Amino acid sequence: TYVTTEKAGENDSKTWHTDKINIFVNPVADDVKIANSSTIYEDNQGGNGNKIDLKPTLTDTDGKGVETVEGVKILASSVGAGYTLYSDSGFSSALTTTNISGTDYYVLTKTQWENGIYAKNTTPELINSNPDFTLKVTYTVKDTNGSSSDTKEYTHDHKVIVKAVTDAPTLT
């Protein structure tokens, strides 16, 4: 709406003009928030004792459009030496790597990134060494607003803290 008002004497004038305008909001894919770390145990207790929580929380800072996590992948070389990643707490379904442009990743399903994955030390000589490691986790986020969308990748460090477990002594 266009409005002009003058108050300068004998020819007071007022002008009104109404027009329709369109405002386009471009979507912007925002970064996710994740836990900085997970704690697992060196002796492979299984269950939630070796769960790694990578569930993202969306942070739609512009409040426009619809944001979704389209994918999560872990750089395979960031997994600690001697560790294998699993999709279940019973360590029966090992994750496999996928080569993307010459680099190996563990590409997670939505169920895996929402419910967590599990790490098991599979090298006996490393079981009592409890070295922490840092996973490089990449989240693909898409923001859609009408027919327009924006997709970005954000990489986060997720520290896996390996706690020592005191073993019962063996008497001989």
PDB file of C-alpha atoms in Angstrom:
ATOM      1  CA  THR A   1       0.000   0.000   0.000  1.00  0.00           C
ATOM      2  CA  TYR A   2       1.291   3.396  -1.014  1.00  0.00           C
ATOM      3  CA  VAL A   3       0.155   6.354   1.099  1.00  0.00           C
ATOM      4  CA  THR A   4       0.931  10.085   0.703  1.00  0.00           C
ATOM      5  CA  THR A   5      -0.401  12.656   3.098  1.00  0.00           C
ATOM      6  CA  GLU A   6       0.276  16.416   2.974  1.00  0.00           C
ATOM      7  CA  LYS A   7      -0.800  19.024   5.480  1.00  0.00           C
ATOM      8  CA  ALA A   8       0.542  22.217   3.998  1.00  0.00           C
ATOM      9  CA  GLY A   9      -2.481  24.387   3.607  1.00  0.00           C
ATOM     10  CA  GLU A  10      -5.263  24.829   1.113  1.00  0.00           C
ATOM     11  CA  ASN A  11      -4.566  21.830  -1.142  1.00  0.00           C
ATOM     12  CA  ASP A  12      -4.322  19.040   1.447  1.00  0.00           C
ATOM     13  CA  SER A  13      -3.875  15.916  -0.581  1.00  0.00           C
ATOM     14  CA  LYS A  14      -4.052  12.256   0.195  1.00  0.00           C
ATOM     15  CA  THR A  15      -3.024   9.525  -2.178  1.00  0.00           C
ATOM     16  CA  TRP A  16      -3.763   5.856  -1.730  1.00  0.00           C
ATOM     17  CA  HIS A  17      -2.522   3.094  -3.960  1.00  0.00           C
ATOM     18  CA  THR A  18      -2.805  -0.611  -3.228  1.00  0.00           C
ATOM     19  CA  ASP A  19      -0.735  -3.159  -5.081  1.00  0.00           C
ATOM     20  CA  LYS A  20       0.014  -6.839  -4.643  1.00  0.00           C
ATOM     21  CA  ILE A  21       3.625  -7.902  -4.050  1.00  0.00           C
ATOM     22  CA  ASN A  22       5.214 -11.334  -3.814  1.00  0.00           C
ATOM     23  CA  ILE A  23       7.906 -12.121  -1.273  1.00  0.00           C
ATOM     24  CA  PHE A  24      10.125 -15.096  -1.949  1.00  0.00           C
ATOM     25  CA  VAL A  25      12.021 -16.714   0.920  1.00  0.00           C
ATOM     26  CA  ASN A  26      14.983 -18.794  -0.141  1.00  0.00           C
ATOM     27  CA  PRO A  27      15.489 -21.872   2.034  1.00  0.00           C
ATOM     28  CA  VAL A  28      18.757 -22.235   3.939  1.00  0.00           C
ATOM     29  CA  ALA A  29      19.752 -25.642   5.313  1.00  0.00           C
ATOM     30  CA  ASP A  30      20.929 -25.088   8.888  1.00  0.00           C
ATOM     31  CA  ASP A  31      23.485 -27.142  10.807  1.00  0.00           C
ATOM     32  CA  VAL A  32      22.351 -29.827  13.256  1.00  0.00           C
ATOM     33  CA  LYS A  33      23.180 -30.158  16.935  1.00  0.00           C
ATOM     34  CA  ILE A  34      24.560 -33.443  18.222  1.00  0.00           C
ATOM     35  CA  ALA A  35      26.009 -34.821  21.442  1.00  0.00           C
ATOM     36  CA  ASN A  36      29.732 -34.080  21.653  1.00  0.00           C
ATOM     37  CA  SER A  37      30.625 -37.541  22.919  1.00  0.00           C
ATOM     38  CA  SER A  38      29.535 -41.039  23.848  1.00  0.00           C
ATOM     39  CA  THR A  39      31.075 -43.364  26.423  1.00  0.00           C
ATOM     40  CA  ILE A  40      31.648 -47.054  25.741  1.00  0.00           C
ATOM     41  CA  TYR A  41      33.461 -49.771  27.712  1.00  0.00           C
ATOM     42  CA  GLU A  42      36.644 -51.553  26.704  1.00  0.00           C
ATOM     43  CA  ASP A  43      35.463 -55.064  27.560  1.00  0.00           C
ATOM     44  CA  ASN A  44      32.553 -55.105  25.118  1.00  0.00           C
ATOM     45  CA  GLN A  45      29.672 -55.505  27.543  1.00  0.00           C
ATOM     46  CA  GLY A  46      27.201 -55.090  24.728  1.00  0.00           C
ATOM     47  CA  GLY A  47      23.806 -53.515  25.185  1.00  0.00           C
ATOM     48  CA  ASN A  48      23.708 -49.785  25.814  1.00  0.00           C
ATOM     49  CA  GLY A  49      27.172 -49.952  27.406  1.00  0.00           C
ATOM     50  CA  ASN A  50      28.709 -49.676  23.950  1.00  0.00           C
ATOM     51  CA  LYS A  51      26.147 -47.422  22.281  1.00  0.00           C
ATOM     52  CA  ILE A  52      27.246 -44.396  20.266  1.00  0.00           C
ATOM     53  CA  ASP A  53      24.540 -41.714  20.086  1.00  0.00           C
ATOM     54  CA  LEU A  54      24.684 -39.778  16.813  1.00  0.00           C
ATOM     55  CA  LYS A  55      21.067 -38.572  16.713  1.00  0.00           C
ATOM     56  CA  PRO A  56      20.903 -35.047  15.277  1.00  0.00           C
ATOM     57  CA  THR A  57      18.598 -32.260  16.400  1.00  0.00           C
ATOM     58  CA  LEU A  58      17.523 -29.886  13.653  1.00  0.00           C
ATOM     59  CA  THR A  59      18.043 -26.180  14.262  1.00  0.00           C
ATOM     60  CA  ASP A  60      15.863 -24.340  11.735  1.00  0.00           C
ATOM     61  CA  THR A  61      17.078 -20.829  12.559  1.00  0.00           C
ATOM     62  CA  ASP A  62      15.091 -19.028   9.875  1.00  0.00           C
ATOM     63  CA  GLY A  63      11.783 -20.687  10.804  1.00  0.00           C
ATOM     64  CA  LYS A  64      10.792 -21.014   7.171  1.00  0.00           C
ATOM     65  CA  GLY A  65      10.356 -24.124   5.101  1.00  0.00           C
ATOM     66  CA  VAL A  66      10.780 -27.710   6.173  1.00  0.00           C
ATOM     67  CA  GLU A  67      14.179 -29.029   7.271  1.00  0.00           C
ATOM     68  CA  THR A  68      15.058 -32.718   7.185  1.00  0.00           C
ATOM     69  CA  VAL A  69      18.154 -34.819   7.744  1.00  0.00           C
ATOM     70  CA  GLU A  70      18.705 -36.630   4.464  1.00  0.00           C
ATOM     71  CA  GLY A  71      21.715 -38.711   5.441  1.00  0.00           C
ATOM     72  CA  VAL A  72      24.436 -39.466   7.981  1.00  0.00           C
ATOM     73  CA  LYS A  73      27.832 -40.978   7.254  1.00  0.00           C
ATOM     74  CA  ILE A  74      30.935 -41.721   9.326  1.00  0.00           C
ATOM     75  CA  LEU A  75      34.426 -41.453   7.890  1.00  0.00           C
ATOM     76  CA  ALA A  76      35.667 -45.058   8.147  1.00  0.00           C
ATOM     77  CA  SER A  77      39.254 -44.038   8.898  1.00  0.00           C
ATOM     78  CA  SER A  78      38.060 -42.161  12.021  1.00  0.00           C
ATOM     79  CA  VAL A  79      36.904 -45.360  13.742  1.00  0.00           C
ATOM     80  CA  GLY A  80      39.383 -46.397  16.428  1.00  0.00           C
ATOM     81  CA  ALA A  81      41.939 -49.101  15.605  1.00  0.00           C
ATOM     82  CA  GLY A  82      40.559 -52.529  16.419  1.00  0.00           C
ATOM     83  CA  TYR A  83      36.924 -51.377  16.632  1.00  0.00           C
ATOM     84  CA  THR A  84      34.026 -52.593  14.505  1.00  0.00           C
ATOM     85  CA  LEU A  85      30.725 -50.725  14.288  1.00  0.00           C
ATOM     86  CA  TYR A  86      27.416 -52.570  14.604  1.00  0.00           C
ATOM     87  CA  SER A  87      23.775 -51.669  14.111  1.00  0.00           C
ATOM     88  CA  ASP A  88      22.645 -53.762  17.096  1.00  0.00           C
ATOM     89  CA  SER A  89      23.547 -54.136  20.768  1.00  0.00           C
ATOM     90  CA  GLY A  90      24.164 -57.879  20.350  1.00  0.00           C
ATOM     91  CA  PHE A  91      27.035 -57.204  17.910  1.00  0.00           C
ATOM     92  CA  SER A  92      25.541 -59.461  15.224  1.00  0.00           C
ATOM     93  CA  SER A  93      25.100 -56.948  12.363  1.00  0.00           C
ATOM     94  CA  ALA A  94      28.413 -55.267  11.506  1.00  0.00           C
ATOM     95  CA  LEU A  95      28.223 -52.104   9.443  1.00  0.00           C
ATOM     96  CA  THR A  96      29.945 -52.195   6.066  1.00  0.00           C
ATOM     97  CA  THR A  97      31.751 -49.368   4.340  1.00  0.00           C
ATOM     98  CA  THR A  98      30.698 -47.639   1.138  1.00  0.00           C
ATOM     99  CA  ASN A  99      33.250 -45.959  -1.112  1.00  0.00           C
ATOM    100  CA  ILE A 100      32.191 -42.421  -2.023  1.00  0.00           C
ATOM    101  CA  SER A 101      34.513 -40.614  -4.434  1.00  0.00           C
ATOM    102  CA  GLY A 102      37.530 -42.640  -3.272  1.00  0.00           C
ATOM    103  CA  THR A 103      36.834 -42.365   0.465  1.00  0.00           C
ATOM    104  CA  ASP A 104      35.296 -45.084   2.647  1.00  0.00           C
ATOM    105  CA  TYR A 105      32.323 -44.202   4.844  1.00  0.00           C
ATOM    106  CA  TYR A 106      29.820 -46.014   7.009  1.00  0.00           C
ATOM    107  CA  VAL A 107      26.542 -44.772   5.546  1.00  0.00           C
ATOM    108  CA  LEU A 108      23.844 -45.034   8.220  1.00  0.00           C
ATOM    109  CA  THR A 109      20.158 -45.698   7.760  1.00  0.00           C
ATOM    110  CA  LYS A 110      17.648 -43.390   9.432  1.00  0.00           C
ATOM    111  CA  THR A 111      16.965 -46.073  12.059  1.00  0.00           C
ATOM    112  CA  GLN A 112      20.683 -46.333  12.827  1.00  0.00           C
ATOM    113  CA  TRP A 113      21.257 -42.592  13.262  1.00  0.00           C
ATOM    114  CA  GLU A 114      18.074 -42.189  15.302  1.00  0.00           C
ATOM    115  CA  ASN A 115      18.597 -45.212  17.583  1.00  0.00           C
ATOM    116  CA  GLY A 116      22.400 -45.262  17.774  1.00  0.00           C
ATOM    117  CA  ILE A 117      25.096 -47.648  16.664  1.00  0.00           C
ATOM    118  CA  TYR A 118      27.434 -49.825  18.724  1.00  0.00           C
ATOM    119  CA  ALA A 119      31.217 -50.221  18.840  1.00  0.00           C
ATOM    120  CA  LYS A 120      33.076 -53.399  19.742  1.00  0.00           C
ATOM    121  CA  ASN A 121      36.786 -53.866  20.248  1.00  0.00           C
ATOM    122  CA  THR A 122      37.586 -56.851  18.035  1.00  0.00           C
ATOM    123  CA  THR A 123      41.344 -56.956  18.602  1.00  0.00           C
ATOM    124  CA  PRO A 124      42.207 -58.909  21.794  1.00  0.00           C
ATOM    125  CA  GLU A 125      45.540 -57.175  22.388  1.00  0.00           C
ATOM    126  CA  LEU A 126      43.769 -53.793  22.351  1.00  0.00           C
ATOM    127  CA  ILE A 127      40.997 -54.706  24.787  1.00  0.00           C
ATOM    128  CA  ASN A 128      42.889 -53.338  27.791  1.00  0.00           C
ATOM    129  CA  SER A 129      44.426 -50.326  26.061  1.00  0.00           C
ATOM    130  CA  ASN A 130      41.186 -48.250  26.078  1.00  0.00           C
ATOM    131  CA  PRO A 131      42.216 -45.545  23.574  1.00  0.00           C
ATOM    132  CA  ASP A 132      39.561 -42.898  22.975  1.00  0.00           C
ATOM    133  CA  PHE A 133      38.841 -41.983  19.359  1.00  0.00           C
ATOM    134  CA  THR A 134      36.989 -39.238  17.501  1.00  0.00           C
ATOM    135  CA  LEU A 135      34.492 -40.045  14.774  1.00  0.00           C
ATOM    136  CA  LYS A 136      34.114 -37.641  11.841  1.00  0.00           C
ATOM    137  CA  VAL A 137      30.356 -37.653  11.211  1.00  0.00           C
ATOM    138  CA  THR A 138      28.788 -35.860   8.235  1.00  0.00           C
ATOM    139  CA  TYR A 139      25.110 -34.865   8.269  1.00  0.00           C
ATOM    140  CA  THR A 140      23.274 -33.959   5.056  1.00  0.00           C
ATOM    141  CA  VAL A 141      20.490 -31.434   5.766  1.00  0.00           C
ATOM    142  CA  LYS A 142      17.837 -30.258   3.306  1.00  0.00           C
ATOM    143  CA  ASP A 143      15.572 -27.223   3.720  1.00  0.00           C
ATOM    144  CA  THR A 144      12.583 -27.011   1.376  1.00  0.00           C
ATOM    145  CA  ASN A 145      10.298 -24.037   0.845  1.00  0.00           C
ATOM    146  CA  GLY A 146       7.745 -24.603  -1.884  1.00  0.00           C
ATOM    147  CA  SER A 147       9.540 -25.598  -5.072  1.00  0.00           C
ATOM    148  CA  SER A 148      12.926 -24.331  -3.870  1.00  0.00           C
ATOM    149  CA  SER A 149      15.370 -26.250  -1.684  1.00  0.00           C
ATOM    150  CA  ASP A 150      18.867 -26.008  -0.227  1.00  0.00           C
ATOM    151  CA  THR A 151      21.016 -29.012   0.733  1.00  0.00           C
ATOM    152  CA  LYS A 152      24.242 -28.769   2.738  1.00  0.00           C
ATOM    153  CA  GLU A 153      26.641 -31.156   4.454  1.00  0.00           C
ATOM    154  CA  TYR A 154      27.944 -30.450   7.955  1.00  0.00           C
ATOM    155  CA  THR A 155      30.769 -32.461   9.531  1.00  0.00           C
ATOM    156  CA  HIS A 156      31.016 -32.854  13.301  1.00  0.00           C
ATOM    157  CA  ASP A 157      33.554 -34.490  15.596  1.00  0.00           C
ATOM    158  CA  HIS A 158      32.034 -37.014  18.002  1.00  0.00           C
ATOM    159  CA  LYS A 159      34.436 -38.217  20.678  1.00  0.00           C
ATOM    160  CA  VAL A 160      34.088 -41.835  21.753  1.00  0.00           C
ATOM    161  CA  ILE A 161      35.394 -42.156  25.291  1.00  0.00           C
ATOM    162  CA  VAL A 162      36.516 -45.694  26.082  1.00  0.00           C
ATOM    163  CA  LYS A 163      36.246 -46.468  29.806  1.00  0.00           C
ATOM    164  CA  ALA A 164      38.496 -49.029  31.388  1.00  0.00           C
ATOM    165  CA  VAL A 165      36.837 -51.932  33.158  1.00  0.00           C
ATOM    166  CA  THR A 166      38.609 -53.568  36.071  1.00  0.00           C
ATOM    167  CA  ASP A 167      38.925 -57.272  35.356  1.00  0.00           C
ATOM    168  CA  ALA A 168      38.629 -59.861  38.080  1.00  0.00           C
ATOM    169  CA  PRO A 169      42.047 -61.352  38.849  1.00  0.00           C
ATOM    170  CA  THR A 170      42.765 -64.914  37.781  1.00  0.00           C
ATOM    171  CA  LEU A 171      44.459 -67.033  40.436  1.00  0.00           C
ATOM    172  CA  THR A 172      46.778 -69.793  39.329  1.00  0.00           C
TER     173      THR A 172
END
